[in-house]
PDB file of C-alpha atoms in Angstrom:
ATOM      1  CA  MET A 610     178.581  55.170 158.264  1.00 76.00           C
ATOM      2  CA  ALA A 611     182.320  54.470 157.992  1.00 76.00           C
ATOM      3  CA  ASP A 612     181.779  52.474 154.786  1.00 79.00           C
ATOM      4  CA  ASN A 613     179.590  55.246 153.300  1.00 76.00           C
ATOM      5  CA  ARG A 614     176.537  53.023 152.850  1.00 83.00           C
ATOM      6  CA  VAL A 615     174.255  56.010 153.356  1.00 83.00           C
ATOM      7  CA  ASP A 616     171.965  57.139 150.539  1.00 85.00           C
ATOM      8  CA  LEU A 617     170.011  60.350 150.005  1.00 87.00           C
ATOM      9  CA  TYR A 618     166.315  60.132 149.143  1.00 91.00           C
ATOM     10  CA  LEU A 619     164.128  63.045 148.068  1.00 92.00           C
ATOM     11  CA  GLN A 620     160.334  63.345 148.174  1.00 95.00           C
ATOM     12  CA  PRO A 621     158.484  66.180 146.409  1.00 95.00           C
ATOM     13  CA  ILE A 622     156.358  68.738 148.240  1.00 97.00           C
ATOM     14  CA  VAL A 623     153.887  70.319 145.840  1.00 96.00           C
ATOM     15  CA  GLY A 624     151.969  73.543 145.638  1.00 95.00           C
ATOM     16  CA  LEU A 625     148.185  73.151 145.598  1.00 95.00           C
ATOM     17  CA  PRO A 626     146.080  72.926 143.559  1.00 93.00           C
ATOM     18  CA  GLN A 627     148.579  72.964 140.650  1.00 95.00           C
ATOM     19  CA  ARG A 628     150.717  70.124 142.116  1.00 95.00           C
ATOM     20  CA  ARG A 629     153.952  71.643 140.902  1.00 94.00           C
ATOM     21  CA  THR A 630     157.006  70.634 142.944  1.00 93.00           C
ATOM     22  CA  VAL A 631     158.156  73.582 145.045  1.00 93.00           C
ATOM     23  CA  PHE A 632     160.228  71.776 147.711  1.00 94.00           C
ATOM     24  CA  TYR A 633     161.781  68.413 148.430  1.00 94.00           C
ATOM     25  CA  GLU A 634     162.149  66.670 151.753  1.00 94.00           C
ATOM     26  CA  SER A 635     165.449  64.851 152.187  1.00 92.00           C
ATOM     27  CA  TYR A 636     165.896  61.526 153.958  1.00 89.00           C
ATOM     28  CA  SER A 637     168.874  59.380 154.858  1.00 85.00           C
ATOM     29  CA  ARG A 638     168.609  55.659 154.172  1.00 87.00           C
ATOM     30  CA  LEU A 639     171.269  53.229 155.360  1.00 87.00           C
ATOM     31  CA  ARG A 640     172.234  49.947 153.665  1.00 88.00           C
ATOM     32  CA  ASP A 641     173.541  46.895 155.514  1.00 87.00           C
ATOM     33  CA  GLU A 642     176.390  44.656 154.334  1.00 88.00           C
ATOM     34  CA  THR A 643     174.068  42.856 151.891  1.00 90.00           C
ATOM     35  CA  GLY A 644     172.765  46.087 150.349  1.00 87.00           C
ATOM     36  CA  ARG A 645     169.367  45.860 152.050  1.00 91.00           C
ATOM     37  CA  VAL A 646     167.895  49.305 152.716  1.00 89.00           C
ATOM     38  CA  MET A 647     167.179  49.984 156.384  1.00 86.00           C
ATOM     39  CA  MET A 648     164.349  52.351 157.255  1.00 83.00           C
ATOM     40  CA  PRO A 649     164.752  54.933 160.056  1.00 80.00           C
ATOM     41  CA  ALA A 650     162.536  52.987 162.460  1.00 82.00           C
ATOM     42  CA  GLU A 651     165.105  50.197 162.268  1.00 85.00           C
ATOM     43  CA  TYR A 652     168.411  52.047 162.442  1.00 84.00           C
ATOM     44  CA  LEU A 653     167.380  54.816 164.834  1.00 82.00           C
ATOM     45  CA  THR A 654     167.029  52.255 167.639  1.00 84.00           C
ATOM     46  CA  VAL A 655     170.801  51.793 167.336  1.00 83.00           C
ATOM     47  CA  ALA A 656     171.883  55.259 166.168  1.00 82.00           C
ATOM     48  CA  GLU A 657     170.204  57.295 168.909  1.00 80.00           C
ATOM     49  CA  PRO A 658     171.517  55.430 171.999  1.00 83.00           C
ATOM     50  CA  GLU A 659     174.979  55.181 170.388  1.00 81.00           C
ATOM     51  CA  GLY A 660     175.055  58.943 169.827  1.00 78.00           C
ATOM     52  CA  LEU A 661     175.351  58.588 166.043  1.00 82.00           C
ATOM     53  CA  MET A 662     172.511  60.933 165.099  1.00 80.00           C
ATOM     54  CA  THR A 663     174.942  63.845 164.833  1.00 80.00           C
ATOM     55  CA  SER A 664     176.996  61.968 162.229  1.00 81.00           C
ATOM     56  CA  ILE A 665     173.864  61.097 160.229  1.00 82.00           C
ATOM     57  CA  ASP A 666     172.631  64.698 160.461  1.00 82.00           C
ATOM     58  CA  ASN A 667     176.051  66.002 159.427  1.00 82.00           C
ATOM     59  CA  LEU A 668     176.155  63.832 156.316  1.00 83.00           C
ATOM     60  CA  LEU A 669     172.560  64.712 155.394  1.00 84.00           C
ATOM     61  CA  LEU A 670     173.307  68.413 155.811  1.00 86.00           C
ATOM     62  CA  PHE A 671     176.422  68.266 153.649  1.00 83.00           C
ATOM     63  CA  ARG A 672     174.520  66.470 150.887  1.00 85.00           C
ATOM     64  CA  CYS A 673     171.553  68.840 151.076  1.00 86.00           C
ATOM     65  CA  VAL A 674     173.905  71.794 150.601  1.00 86.00           C
ATOM     66  CA  GLN A 675     175.385  70.138 147.508  1.00 85.00           C
ATOM     67  CA  ILE A 676     171.951  69.295 146.071  1.00 86.00           C
ATOM     68  CA  VAL A 677     170.670  72.837 146.633  1.00 86.00           C
ATOM     69  CA  ARG A 678     173.749  74.180 144.834  1.00 84.00           C
ATOM     70  CA  ARG A 679     173.168  71.757 141.959  1.00 83.00           C
ATOM     71  CA  LEU A 680     169.514  72.813 141.642  1.00 81.00           C
ATOM     72  CA  ALA A 681     170.528  76.482 141.714  1.00 78.00           C
ATOM     73  CA  LYS A 682     172.899  75.886 138.772  1.00 77.00           C
ATOM     74  CA  GLN A 683     169.910  74.504 136.868  1.00 75.00           C
ATOM     75  CA  ASP A 684     168.002  77.667 137.838  1.00 65.00           C
ATOM     76  CA  ARG A 685     165.445  75.598 139.710  1.00 71.00           C
ATOM     77  CA  LYS A 686     163.870  77.597 142.515  1.00 76.00           C
ATOM     78  CA  VAL A 687     163.297  74.596 144.754  1.00 84.00           C
ATOM     79  CA  GLY A 688     163.980  74.398 148.494  1.00 90.00           C
ATOM     80  CA  ILE A 689     164.948  71.332 150.500  1.00 93.00           C
ATOM     81  CA  PHE A 690     163.728  70.334 153.938  1.00 96.00           C
ATOM     82  CA  CYS A 691     166.575  68.795 155.918  1.00 93.00           C
ATOM     83  CA  ASN A 692     165.842  66.927 159.158  1.00 91.00           C
ATOM     84  CA  VAL A 693     167.945  67.751 162.190  1.00 90.00           C
ATOM     85  CA  SER A 694     167.728  66.218 165.658  1.00 87.00           C
ATOM     86  CA  THR A 695     167.695  68.233 168.875  1.00 89.00           C
ATOM     87  CA  SER A 696     170.662  66.125 170.011  1.00 86.00           C
ATOM     88  CA  SER A 697     172.616  67.600 167.093  1.00 86.00           C
ATOM     89  CA  LEU A 698     171.489  71.110 167.972  1.00 91.00           C
ATOM     90  CA  ALA A 699     172.819  70.602 171.498  1.00 90.00           C
ATOM     91  CA  ASP A 700     176.004  68.681 170.611  1.00 87.00           C
ATOM     92  CA  GLU A 701     179.108  70.713 171.486  1.00 85.00           C
ATOM     93  CA  THR A 702     181.286  68.757 169.018  1.00 82.00           C
ATOM     94  CA  PHE A 703     178.852  68.718 166.120  1.00 83.00           C
ATOM     95  CA  PHE A 704     177.115  72.083 166.248  1.00 88.00           C
ATOM     96  CA  PRO A 705     180.146  74.367 165.755  1.00 89.00           C
ATOM     97  CA  GLN A 706     181.044  72.376 162.619  1.00 85.00           C
ATOM     98  CA  PHE A 707     177.404  72.496 161.519  1.00 86.00           C
ATOM     99  CA  LEU A 708     177.303  76.272 162.018  1.00 91.00           C
ATOM    100  CA  GLU A 709     180.621  76.800 160.239  1.00 90.00           C
ATOM    101  CA  LEU A 710     179.397  74.921 157.170  1.00 88.00           C
ATOM    102  CA  LEU A 711     176.187  76.949 157.072  1.00 91.00           C
ATOM    103  CA  ALA A 712     177.974  80.266 157.619  1.00 93.00           C
ATOM    104  CA  ALA A 713     180.060  79.453 154.535  1.00 91.00           C
ATOM    105  CA  ASN A 714     176.846  78.707 152.623  1.00 89.00           C
ATOM    106  CA  ARG A 715     174.540  81.356 154.010  1.00 91.00           C
ATOM    107  CA  ASP A 716     173.570  82.335 150.465  1.00 90.00           C
ATOM    108  CA  LEU A 717     171.495  79.116 150.507  1.00 90.00           C
ATOM    109  CA  ALA A 718     169.430  80.241 153.490  1.00 91.00           C
ATOM    110  CA  GLY A 719     166.321  80.768 151.389  1.00 89.00           C
ATOM    111  CA  ALA A 720     166.489  77.248 149.975  1.00 91.00           C
ATOM    112  CA  LEU A 721     167.382  75.129 153.010  1.00 93.00           C
ATOM    113  CA  ILE A 722     164.778  74.562 155.738  1.00 95.00           C
ATOM    114  CA  PHE A 723     165.620  72.639 158.910  1.00 95.00           C
ATOM    115  CA  GLU A 724     162.968  70.296 160.220  1.00 96.00           C
ATOM    116  CA  LEU A 725     162.313  68.768 163.614  1.00 94.00           C
ATOM    117  CA  GLY A 726     159.315  67.084 165.177  1.00 94.00           C
ATOM    118  CA  GLN A 727     156.716  69.015 167.156  1.00 95.00           C
ATOM    119  CA  ALA A 728     157.405  67.005 170.326  1.00 94.00           C
ATOM    120  CA  ALA A 729     161.155  67.636 170.033  1.00 93.00           C
ATOM    121  CA  PHE A 730     160.573  71.357 169.442  1.00 95.00           C
ATOM    122  CA  ASP A 731     158.271  71.633 172.463  1.00 94.00           C
ATOM    123  CA  ALA A 732     160.832  69.816 174.644  1.00 94.00           C
ATOM    124  CA  ARG A 733     163.849  71.837 173.452  1.00 93.00           C
ATOM    125  CA  GLY A 734     166.103  73.270 176.113  1.00 93.00           C
ATOM    126  CA  SER A 735     167.938  76.571 176.301  1.00 94.00           C
ATOM    127  CA  VAL A 736     170.997  75.281 174.407  1.00 94.00           C
ATOM    128  CA  GLU A 737     168.905  73.978 171.488  1.00 95.00           C
ATOM    129  CA  ALA A 738     166.854  77.194 171.393  1.00 94.00           C
ATOM    130  CA  ARG A 739     169.998  79.336 171.424  1.00 95.00           C
ATOM    131  CA  ASN A 740     171.578  77.335 168.604  1.00 95.00           C
ATOM    132  CA  MET A 741     168.383  77.527 166.566  1.00 95.00           C
ATOM    133  CA  GLY A 742     168.663  81.283 167.030  1.00 95.00           C
ATOM    134  CA  LYS A 743     172.205  81.224 165.630  1.00 95.00           C
ATOM    135  CA  LEU A 744     170.914  79.463 162.502  1.00 95.00           C
ATOM    136  CA  ALA A 745     168.083  81.985 162.221  1.00 95.00           C
ATOM    137  CA  GLU A 746     170.612  84.844 162.437  1.00 96.00           C
ATOM    138  CA  LEU A 747     172.224  83.387 159.293  1.00 95.00           C
ATOM    139  CA  GLY A 748     168.810  83.512 157.604  1.00 95.00           C
ATOM    140  CA  PHE A 749     167.842  79.848 157.858  1.00 95.00           C
ATOM    141  CA  ARG A 750     164.260  78.821 158.622  1.00 95.00           C
ATOM    142  CA  PHE A 751     162.596  75.922 160.413  1.00 97.00           C
ATOM    143  CA  SER A 752     159.743  73.504 159.914  1.00 97.00           C
ATOM    144  CA  LEU A 753     157.891  71.283 162.372  1.00 97.00           C
ATOM    145  CA  ASP A 754     156.649  67.888 161.268  1.00 94.00           C
ATOM    146  CA  LYS A 755     154.728  65.144 163.093  1.00 92.00           C
ATOM    147  CA  VAL A 756     152.326  67.863 164.262  1.00 93.00           C
ATOM    148  CA  ILE A 757     149.462  66.261 166.171  1.00 90.00           C
ATOM    149  CA  ASP A 758     148.493  69.081 168.558  1.00 90.00           C
ATOM    150  CA  LEU A 759     146.895  71.956 166.652  1.00 91.00           C
ATOM    151  CA  ASP A 760     146.475  74.117 169.763  1.00 88.00           C
ATOM    152  CA  ILE A 761     149.770  75.853 169.034  1.00 91.00           C
ATOM    153  CA  ASP A 762     151.579  78.861 170.492  1.00 93.00           C
ATOM    154  CA  PHE A 763     152.074  80.727 167.223  1.00 94.00           C
ATOM    155  CA  GLN A 764     153.973  83.559 168.879  1.00 94.00           C
ATOM    156  CA  ASP A 765     156.548  80.994 170.019  1.00 94.00           C
ATOM    157  CA  LEU A 766     156.804  79.704 166.438  1.00 95.00           C
ATOM    158  CA  ALA A 767     157.301  83.234 165.113  1.00 94.00           C
ATOM    159  CA  ARG A 768     160.024  83.956 167.691  1.00 93.00           C
ATOM    160  CA  SER A 769     161.787  80.726 166.697  1.00 94.00           C
ATOM    161  CA  ASP A 770     161.630  81.385 162.921  1.00 95.00           C
ATOM    162  CA  VAL A 771     159.403  78.365 162.316  1.00 96.00           C
ATOM    163  CA  LYS A 772     157.882  78.987 158.886  1.00 96.00           C
ATOM    164  CA  PHE A 773     156.203  75.649 158.087  1.00 97.00           C
ATOM    165  CA  LEU A 774     153.953  73.191 159.901  1.00 97.00           C
ATOM    166  CA  LYS A 775     153.461  69.687 158.540  1.00 97.00           C
ATOM    167  CA  VAL A 776     150.257  67.983 159.623  1.00 96.00           C
ATOM    168  CA  SER A 777     149.165  64.557 158.420  1.00 95.00           C
ATOM    169  CA  ALA A 778     146.191  64.849 156.078  1.00 94.00           C
ATOM    170  CA  GLN A 779     144.323  62.275 158.166  1.00 93.00           C
ATOM    171  CA  VAL A 780     145.034  64.126 161.414  1.00 93.00           C
ATOM    172  CA  LEU A 781     143.585  67.271 159.857  1.00 92.00           C
ATOM    173  CA  LEU A 782     140.493  65.498 158.573  1.00 92.00           C
ATOM    174  CA  ASP A 783     139.957  63.676 161.878  1.00 92.00           C
ATOM    175  CA  GLU A 784     139.994  67.082 163.594  1.00 92.00           C
ATOM    176  CA  LEU A 785     137.016  68.309 161.595  1.00 91.00           C
ATOM    177  CA  THR A 786     133.694  68.418 163.397  1.00 91.00           C
ATOM    178  CA  GLU A 787     130.335  69.940 162.485  1.00 90.00           C
ATOM    179  CA  THR A 788     128.720  72.475 164.837  1.00 87.00           C
ATOM    180  CA  ASP A 789     125.742  74.817 164.643  1.00 82.00           C
ATOM    181  CA  ASP A 790     128.181  77.489 163.422  1.00 80.00           C
ATOM    182  CA  GLY A 791     129.677  75.274 160.724  1.00 86.00           C
ATOM    183  CA  LEU A 792     132.810  73.170 160.365  1.00 89.00           C
ATOM    184  CA  VAL A 793     135.469  73.649 163.078  1.00 90.00           C
ATOM    185  CA  LEU A 794     138.591  71.911 164.350  1.00 90.00           C
ATOM    186  CA  ARG A 795     138.180  70.057 167.657  1.00 89.00           C
ATOM    187  CA  SER A 796     141.397  71.637 168.974  1.00 88.00           C
ATOM    188  CA  MET A 797     140.173  75.145 168.116  1.00 88.00           C
ATOM    189  CA  PRO A 798     136.356  75.114 168.322  1.00 88.00           C
ATOM    190  CA  ASP A 799     136.098  78.909 168.236  1.00 88.00           C
ATOM    191  CA  LEU A 800     137.716  79.081 164.790  1.00 89.00           C
ATOM    192  CA  ALA A 801     136.100  78.091 161.506  1.00 90.00           C
ATOM    193  CA  ALA A 802     138.068  75.196 160.022  1.00 91.00           C
ATOM    194  CA  GLN A 803     138.691  77.032 156.743  1.00 91.00           C
ATOM    195  CA  ASP A 804     140.291  79.909 158.695  1.00 93.00           C
ATOM    196  CA  PHE A 805     143.009  77.810 160.349  1.00 93.00           C
ATOM    197  CA  ALA A 806     145.443  78.117 157.426  1.00 93.00           C
ATOM    198  CA  SER A 807     144.946  81.886 157.219  1.00 93.00           C
ATOM    199  CA  LEU A 808     145.568  82.105 160.990  1.00 94.00           C
ATOM    200  CA  THR A 809     148.923  80.328 160.651  1.00 95.00           C
ATOM    201  CA  ARG A 810     149.870  82.570 157.725  1.00 95.00           C
ATOM    202  CA  ARG A 811     149.262  85.665 159.859  1.00 95.00           C
ATOM    203  CA  TYR A 812     152.202  84.436 161.923  1.00 95.00           C
ATOM    204  CA  GLY A 813     154.290  83.753 158.829  1.00 96.00           C
ATOM    205  CA  VAL A 814     153.684  79.984 158.992  1.00 96.00           C
ATOM    206  CA  ASP A 815     152.536  77.906 156.011  1.00 96.00           C
ATOM    207  CA  LEU A 816     150.685  74.625 156.461  1.00 96.00           C
ATOM    208  CA  ILE A 817     151.771  71.502 154.585  1.00 97.00           C
ATOM    209  CA  ALA A 818     149.394  68.541 154.519  1.00 96.00           C
ATOM    210  CA  GLU A 819     151.685  65.511 154.637  1.00 96.00           C
ATOM    211  CA  LYS A 820     151.037  61.793 154.116  1.00 96.00           C
ATOM    212  CA  VAL A 821     148.456  62.550 151.452  1.00 96.00           C
ATOM    213  CA  GLU A 822     147.346  59.203 150.059  1.00 94.00           C
ATOM    214  CA  SER A 823     144.124  59.765 148.099  1.00 93.00           C
ATOM    215  CA  GLU A 824     142.307  62.170 145.810  1.00 93.00           C
ATOM    216  CA  ARG A 825     139.445  62.283 148.302  1.00 91.00           C
ATOM    217  CA  GLN A 826     141.784  63.775 150.894  1.00 92.00           C
ATOM    218  CA  ILE A 827     142.861  66.434 148.395  1.00 93.00           C
ATOM    219  CA  VAL A 828     139.289  67.638 147.944  1.00 90.00           C
ATOM    220  CA  ASP A 829     138.917  68.185 151.688  1.00 89.00           C
ATOM    221  CA  ILE A 830     142.381  69.718 152.058  1.00 92.00           C
ATOM    222  CA  LEU A 831     141.698  72.295 149.341  1.00 92.00           C
ATOM    223  CA  GLU A 832     138.526  73.319 151.175  1.00 90.00           C
ATOM    224  CA  LEU A 833     140.756  74.129 154.168  1.00 92.00           C
ATOM    225  CA  ASP A 834     142.816  76.542 152.019  1.00 92.00           C
ATOM    226  CA  ILE A 835     146.037  74.569 152.546  1.00 94.00           C
ATOM    227  CA  GLN A 836     148.594  75.542 149.923  1.00 93.00           C
ATOM    228  CA  TYR A 837     151.097  72.654 150.059  1.00 96.00           C
ATOM    229  CA  GLY A 838     150.893  68.872 150.025  1.00 97.00           C
ATOM    230  CA  GLN A 839     153.263  65.961 150.480  1.00 97.00           C
ATOM    231  CA  GLY A 840     152.681  62.225 150.280  1.00 96.00           C
ATOM    232  CA  HIS A 841     152.727  59.154 148.073  1.00 95.00           C
ATOM    233  CA  LEU A 842     149.924  60.603 145.963  1.00 95.00           C
ATOM    234  CA  PHE A 843     152.394  63.199 144.666  1.00 96.00           C
ATOM    235  CA  GLY A 844     155.517  61.039 144.716  1.00 95.00           C
ATOM    236  CA  GLU A 845     157.324  58.575 146.957  1.00 94.00           C
ATOM    237  CA  PRO A 846     160.803  59.220 148.386  1.00 92.00           C
ATOM    238  CA  ARG A 847     163.278  58.171 145.707  1.00 91.00           C
ATOM    239  CA  PRO A 848     167.052  57.762 145.848  1.00 87.00           C
ATOM    240  CA  ILE A 849     169.077  60.263 143.898  1.00 82.00           C
ATOM    241  CA  ARG A 850     171.140  58.725 141.108  1.00 71.00           C
ATOM    242  CA  ASP A 851     174.509  57.177 141.954  1.00 58.00           C
ATOM    243  CA  ALA A 852     176.351  59.715 139.808  1.00 53.00           C
ATOM    244  CA  VAL A 853     174.696  62.603 141.639  1.00 60.00           C
ATOM    245  CA  LEU A 854     175.210  60.898 145.012  1.00 57.00           C
ATOM    246  CA  ALA A 855     178.926  60.623 144.297  1.00 56.00           C
ATOM    247  CA  GLU A 856     179.028  64.393 143.714  1.00 59.00           C
ATOM    248  CA  THR A 857     177.509  64.939 147.171  1.00 58.00           C
ATOM    249  CA  ASP A 858     179.954  62.708 149.051  1.00 61.00           C
ATOM    250  CA  PRO A 859     181.829  64.714 151.681  1.00 55.00           C
ATOM    251  CA  PRO A 860     185.621  64.743 152.012  1.00 54.00           C
ATOM    252  CA  ALA A 861     187.055  61.604 153.594  1.00 53.00           C
ATOM    253  CA  ASP A 862     187.668  63.311 156.946  1.00 56.00           C
ATOM    254  CA  PHE A 863     184.325  65.144 157.113  1.00 53.00           C
ATOM    255  CA  LEU A 864     182.610  62.745 159.527  1.00 53.00           C
ATOM    256  CA  ARG A 865     185.732  61.757 161.404  1.00 53.00           C
ATOM    257  CA  PRO A 866     185.348  64.177 164.351  1.00 50.00           C
ATOM    258  CA  THR A 867     181.805  63.040 165.233  1.00 51.00           C
ATOM    259  CA  LEU A 868     182.449  59.369 164.499  1.00 55.00           C
ATOM    260  CA  ARG A 869     185.716  59.384 166.447  1.00 52.00           C
ATOM    261  CA  GLY A 870     184.039  60.899 169.469  1.00 51.00           C
ATOM    262  CA  ARG A 871     181.358  58.221 169.499  1.00 50.00           C
ATOM    263  CA  THR A 872     183.832  55.385 168.979  1.00 47.00           C
ATOM    264  CA  SER A 873     186.117  56.474 171.801  1.00 45.00           C
ATOM    265  CA  ARG A 874     183.141  57.097 174.089  1.00 47.00           C
ATOM    266  CA  ARG A 875     181.818  53.597 173.368  1.00 46.00           C
ATOM    267  CA  ALA A 876     185.280  52.064 173.973  1.00 41.00           C
TER     268      ALA A 876
END
């Protein structure tokens, strides 16, 4: 982090069936001293217990704001999903800085969507919920990914300004089961499978089928009336160009408060 070996990757999210890019999801990728790219599964085992997730989230947020501004200059109506951890939402050092940056960029609220996992959302405490509310008051929206439980409290999602649900294509297809009344989802046997997406939309929530790997999956997904897709079939996460990355680098002292706090705490 201190040596700025953190790259920004973007993966397209497409509208279906046209497959036109309508959003991107952003990812941080770290490089070690040799330049080898470390995947989240590797560096999170160190970052989370060391309390460094807030610094990673802060850098990702800053870069997402810059990328959204760059896209707006090109008149590209494309939003970006930016991951945020519940530890960042609850961090008393990080969150005020996070909120200040977003308050200064609230004109981007329609193009910046904050994403957290379903399990993290369900386990959020009062501080995280209150700080999510502060972001919602500025006009920002939320997305849940890693959704594996489709028996969802949609009123809770609506109250929390969650506007997108990402469900793995395979999880969706594994949920399908045939009954005497037709195709249903195992989690919601009283609802026709093709009505699930329209149910979520009644609560202002759009479904995104993620981890789409094959054309066969697309056929089944379209039958479920799902309007967005994400996965290697549409495009892998790719690093933004070095020249663009340099434009999104924060000021030298941007990460210092969160990094300093972790360093002194560790010492």
